[in-house]
Short mmCIF file of C-alpha atoms in Angstrom, two decimals:
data_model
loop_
_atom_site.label_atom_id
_atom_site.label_comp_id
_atom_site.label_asym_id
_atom_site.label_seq_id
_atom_site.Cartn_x
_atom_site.Cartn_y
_atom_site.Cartn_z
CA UNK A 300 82.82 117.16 121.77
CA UNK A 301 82.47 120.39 119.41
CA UNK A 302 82.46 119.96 116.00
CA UNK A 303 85.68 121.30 113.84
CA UNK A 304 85.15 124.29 111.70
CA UNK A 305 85.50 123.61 108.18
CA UNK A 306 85.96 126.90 105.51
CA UNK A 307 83.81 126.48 102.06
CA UNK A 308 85.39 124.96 99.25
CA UNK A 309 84.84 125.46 95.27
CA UNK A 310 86.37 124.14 92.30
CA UNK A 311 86.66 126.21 89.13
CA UNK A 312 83.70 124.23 87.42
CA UNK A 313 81.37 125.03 90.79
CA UNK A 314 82.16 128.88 90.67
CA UNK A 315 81.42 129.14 86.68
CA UNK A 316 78.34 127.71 88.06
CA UNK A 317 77.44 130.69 90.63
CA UNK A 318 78.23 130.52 94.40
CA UNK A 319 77.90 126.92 94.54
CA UNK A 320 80.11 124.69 96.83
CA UNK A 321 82.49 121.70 95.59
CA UNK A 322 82.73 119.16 98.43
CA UNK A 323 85.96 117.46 96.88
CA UNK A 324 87.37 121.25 95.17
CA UNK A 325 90.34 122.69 96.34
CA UNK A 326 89.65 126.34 96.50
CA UNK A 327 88.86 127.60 100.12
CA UNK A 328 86.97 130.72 101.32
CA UNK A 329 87.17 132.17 104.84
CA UNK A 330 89.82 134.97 105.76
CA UNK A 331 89.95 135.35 102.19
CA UNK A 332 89.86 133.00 99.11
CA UNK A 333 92.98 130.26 98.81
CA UNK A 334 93.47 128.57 95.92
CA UNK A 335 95.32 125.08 96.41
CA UNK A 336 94.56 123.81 92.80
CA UNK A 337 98.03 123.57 91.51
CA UNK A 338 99.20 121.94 94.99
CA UNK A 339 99.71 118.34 94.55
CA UNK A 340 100.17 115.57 97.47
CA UNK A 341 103.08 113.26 96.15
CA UNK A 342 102.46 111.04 98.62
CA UNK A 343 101.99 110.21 101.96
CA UNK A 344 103.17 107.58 104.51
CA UNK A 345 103.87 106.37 108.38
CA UNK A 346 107.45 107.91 108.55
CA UNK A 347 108.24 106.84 112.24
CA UNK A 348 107.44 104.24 114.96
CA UNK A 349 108.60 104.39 118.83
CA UNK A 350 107.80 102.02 120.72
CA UNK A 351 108.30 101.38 124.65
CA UNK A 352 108.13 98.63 126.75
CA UNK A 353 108.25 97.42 130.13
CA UNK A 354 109.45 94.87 131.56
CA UNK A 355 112.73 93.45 133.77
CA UNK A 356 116.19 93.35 131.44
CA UNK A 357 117.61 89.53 130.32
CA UNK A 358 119.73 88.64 132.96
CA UNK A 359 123.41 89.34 131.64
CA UNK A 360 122.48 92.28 129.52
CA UNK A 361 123.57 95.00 130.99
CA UNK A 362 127.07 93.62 132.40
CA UNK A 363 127.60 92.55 128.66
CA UNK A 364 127.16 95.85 127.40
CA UNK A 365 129.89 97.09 129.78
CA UNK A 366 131.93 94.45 128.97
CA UNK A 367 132.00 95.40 125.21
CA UNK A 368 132.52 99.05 125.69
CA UNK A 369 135.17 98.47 128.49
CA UNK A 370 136.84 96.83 125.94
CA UNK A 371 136.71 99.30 123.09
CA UNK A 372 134.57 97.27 121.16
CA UNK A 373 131.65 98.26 119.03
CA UNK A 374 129.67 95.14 118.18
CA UNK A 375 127.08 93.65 120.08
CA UNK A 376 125.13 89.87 118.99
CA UNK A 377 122.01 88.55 120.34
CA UNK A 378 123.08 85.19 118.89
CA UNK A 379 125.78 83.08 117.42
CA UNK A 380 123.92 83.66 113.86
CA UNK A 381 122.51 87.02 114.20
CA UNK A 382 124.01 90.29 112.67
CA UNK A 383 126.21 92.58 114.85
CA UNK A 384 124.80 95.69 116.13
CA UNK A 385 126.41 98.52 116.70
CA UNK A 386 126.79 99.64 121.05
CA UNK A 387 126.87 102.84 122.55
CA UNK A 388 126.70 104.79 125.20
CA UNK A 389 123.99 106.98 125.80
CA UNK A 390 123.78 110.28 127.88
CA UNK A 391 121.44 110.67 130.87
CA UNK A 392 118.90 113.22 128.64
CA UNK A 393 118.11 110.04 126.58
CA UNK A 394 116.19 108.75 129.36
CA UNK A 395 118.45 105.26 128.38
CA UNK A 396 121.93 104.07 129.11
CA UNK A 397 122.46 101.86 126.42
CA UNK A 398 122.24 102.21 122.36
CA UNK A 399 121.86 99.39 120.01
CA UNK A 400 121.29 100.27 116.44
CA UNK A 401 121.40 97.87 112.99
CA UNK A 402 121.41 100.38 110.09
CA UNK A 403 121.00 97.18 107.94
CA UNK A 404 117.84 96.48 109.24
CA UNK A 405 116.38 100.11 110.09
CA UNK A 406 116.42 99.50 113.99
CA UNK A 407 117.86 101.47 117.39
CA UNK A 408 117.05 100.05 121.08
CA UNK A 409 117.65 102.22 123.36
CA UNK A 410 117.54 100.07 126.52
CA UNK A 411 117.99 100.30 130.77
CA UNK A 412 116.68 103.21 132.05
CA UNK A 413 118.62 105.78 134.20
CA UNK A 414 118.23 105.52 137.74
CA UNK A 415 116.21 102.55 137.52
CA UNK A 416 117.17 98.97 138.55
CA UNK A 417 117.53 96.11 135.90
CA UNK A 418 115.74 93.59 137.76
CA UNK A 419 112.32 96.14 138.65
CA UNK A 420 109.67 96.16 135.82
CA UNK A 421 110.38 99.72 134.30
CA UNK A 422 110.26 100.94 130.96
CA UNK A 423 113.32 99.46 130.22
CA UNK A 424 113.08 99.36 126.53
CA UNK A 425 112.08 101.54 123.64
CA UNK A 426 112.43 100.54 119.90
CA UNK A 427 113.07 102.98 117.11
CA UNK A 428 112.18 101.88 113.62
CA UNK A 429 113.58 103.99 110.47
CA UNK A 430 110.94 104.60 107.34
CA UNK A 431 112.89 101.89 105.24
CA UNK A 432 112.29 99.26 108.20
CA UNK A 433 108.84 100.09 107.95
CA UNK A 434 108.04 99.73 104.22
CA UNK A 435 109.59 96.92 104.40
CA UNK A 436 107.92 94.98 106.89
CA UNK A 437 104.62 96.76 106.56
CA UNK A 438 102.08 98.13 109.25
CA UNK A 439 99.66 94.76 109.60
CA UNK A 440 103.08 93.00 110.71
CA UNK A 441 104.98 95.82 112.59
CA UNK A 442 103.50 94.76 116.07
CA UNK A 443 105.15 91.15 115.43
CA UNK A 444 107.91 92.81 114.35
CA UNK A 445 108.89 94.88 117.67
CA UNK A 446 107.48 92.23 120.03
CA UNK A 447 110.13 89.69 118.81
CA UNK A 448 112.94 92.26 119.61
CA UNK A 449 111.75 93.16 122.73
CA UNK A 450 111.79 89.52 124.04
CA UNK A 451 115.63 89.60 122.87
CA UNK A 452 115.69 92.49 125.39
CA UNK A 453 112.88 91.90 128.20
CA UNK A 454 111.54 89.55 130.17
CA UNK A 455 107.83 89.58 129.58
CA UNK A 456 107.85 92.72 127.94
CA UNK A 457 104.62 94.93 128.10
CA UNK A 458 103.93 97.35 125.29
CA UNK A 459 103.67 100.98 127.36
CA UNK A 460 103.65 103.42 124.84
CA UNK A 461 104.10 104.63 121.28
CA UNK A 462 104.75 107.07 118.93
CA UNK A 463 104.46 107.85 115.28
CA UNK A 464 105.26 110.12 112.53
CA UNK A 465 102.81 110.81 109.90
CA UNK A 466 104.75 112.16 106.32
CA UNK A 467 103.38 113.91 103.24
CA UNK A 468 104.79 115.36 99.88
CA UNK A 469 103.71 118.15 98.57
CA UNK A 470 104.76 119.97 95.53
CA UNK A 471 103.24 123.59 94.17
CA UNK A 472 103.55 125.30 97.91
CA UNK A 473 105.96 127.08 99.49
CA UNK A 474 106.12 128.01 103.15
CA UNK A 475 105.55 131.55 104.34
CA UNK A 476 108.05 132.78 106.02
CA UNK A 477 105.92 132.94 109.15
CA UNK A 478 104.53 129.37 109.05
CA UNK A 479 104.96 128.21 112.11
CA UNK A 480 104.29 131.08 113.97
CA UNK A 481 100.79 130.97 112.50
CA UNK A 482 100.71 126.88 112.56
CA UNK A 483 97.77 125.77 114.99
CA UNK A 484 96.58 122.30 115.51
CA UNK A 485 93.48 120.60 117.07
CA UNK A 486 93.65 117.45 118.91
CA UNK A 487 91.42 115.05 120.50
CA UNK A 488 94.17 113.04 122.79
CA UNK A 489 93.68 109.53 123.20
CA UNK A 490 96.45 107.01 125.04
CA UNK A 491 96.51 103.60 124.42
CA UNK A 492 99.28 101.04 125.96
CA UNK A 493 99.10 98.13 123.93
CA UNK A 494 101.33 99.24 121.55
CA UNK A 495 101.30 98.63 117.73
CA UNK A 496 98.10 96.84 116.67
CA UNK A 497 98.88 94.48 114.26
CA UNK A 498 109.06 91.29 112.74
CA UNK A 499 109.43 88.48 112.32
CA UNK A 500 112.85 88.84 112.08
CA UNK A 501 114.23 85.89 113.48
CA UNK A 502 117.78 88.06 114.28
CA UNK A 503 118.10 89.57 117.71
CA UNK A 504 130.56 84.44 118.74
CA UNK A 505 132.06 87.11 120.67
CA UNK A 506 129.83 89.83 122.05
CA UNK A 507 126.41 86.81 122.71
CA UNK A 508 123.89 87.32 124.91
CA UNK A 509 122.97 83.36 125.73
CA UNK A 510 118.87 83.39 126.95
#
């Protein structure tokens, strides 16, 4: 694997010193000298989390969801206690038939694949978790977290993919107007299926799913 290019860097001390470099200084040198000292990172965090599974839908599922919309209704409840969610439809570019989202608790399932059967062992499932969700519940128990709604949704459901967000807030920069045409990132992909490492939410009368 080739090694990453990294530009000098200086700090205002190291340069009244002579040409001497500042491993932790925030002025760069390469196609010509940037100064980032008056840039300051706010903060950072984990912004996003998808997460798919696979596995074969609860039996009943899907021909509730019809039900409900059929009907004009828009609530949906995993349980006699738990908290309505809100059901939609989805449209075929989704990839998923089915919406379920609980602003409350920072959650959307998007769930049965198009053109897939219910009862085969697809990627039936993917979980979308909003940035107050994960604060909230915290990255060493996130994995707990989706696995207990995907058994609301799956039967032995299989973590099969994931994606997150990365976040940062910067103040003192502003974007050149041709940012991302100049914007160029380096990657070393690496896939891993077994989801989150690391919801206990113990949610997921009318609209019940009975498992």
């Amino acid at each position: 694997m080739g090694r990453g290019m990294f530009h000098p860097r200086y700090s205002h001390e190291s340069l009244s010193h002579g040409d001497k470099e500042d491993p932790k200084g925030l002025i760069f040198t390469g196609a010509g000298i940037h100064d980032l000292s008056n840039i300051h990172v706010i903060g950072h965090s984990l912004d996003t989390v998808r997460q798919i599974y696979r596995g074969t839908l609860k039996e009943g599922l899907v021909d509730l969801a019809r039900s409900v919309i059929d009907r004009n209704d828009e609530f949906f409840y995993f349980s006699d206690d738990s908290e309505p969610w809100y059901l939609s439809k989805m449209g075929k570019s989704s990839g998923y038939q089915y919406k379920l989202q609980n602003n409350m608790e920072g959650f959307i399932l998007l769930f049965k694949r198009f053109h897939a059967s219910a009862t085969s062992r697809e990627t039936h499932l993917k979980i979308e978790v909003s940035p107050q969700a994960i604060r909230r519940i915290g990255s060493s128990n996130m994995q707990k977290a989706l696995n207990k709604l995907a058994e609301q949704v799956l039967n032995r459901p299989e973590p099969a993919g994931i994606v997150v967000h990365l976040a940062a807030d910067v103040q003192g920069w502003d974007f050149p107007n041709n940012f991302e045409s100049r914007f160029v990132t380096r990657a070393v992909v690496r896939r891993k299926d077994s989801g989150w490492a690391g919801f206990r939410p113990d949610f997921l009368r009318k609209n019940t799913l009975s498992i």
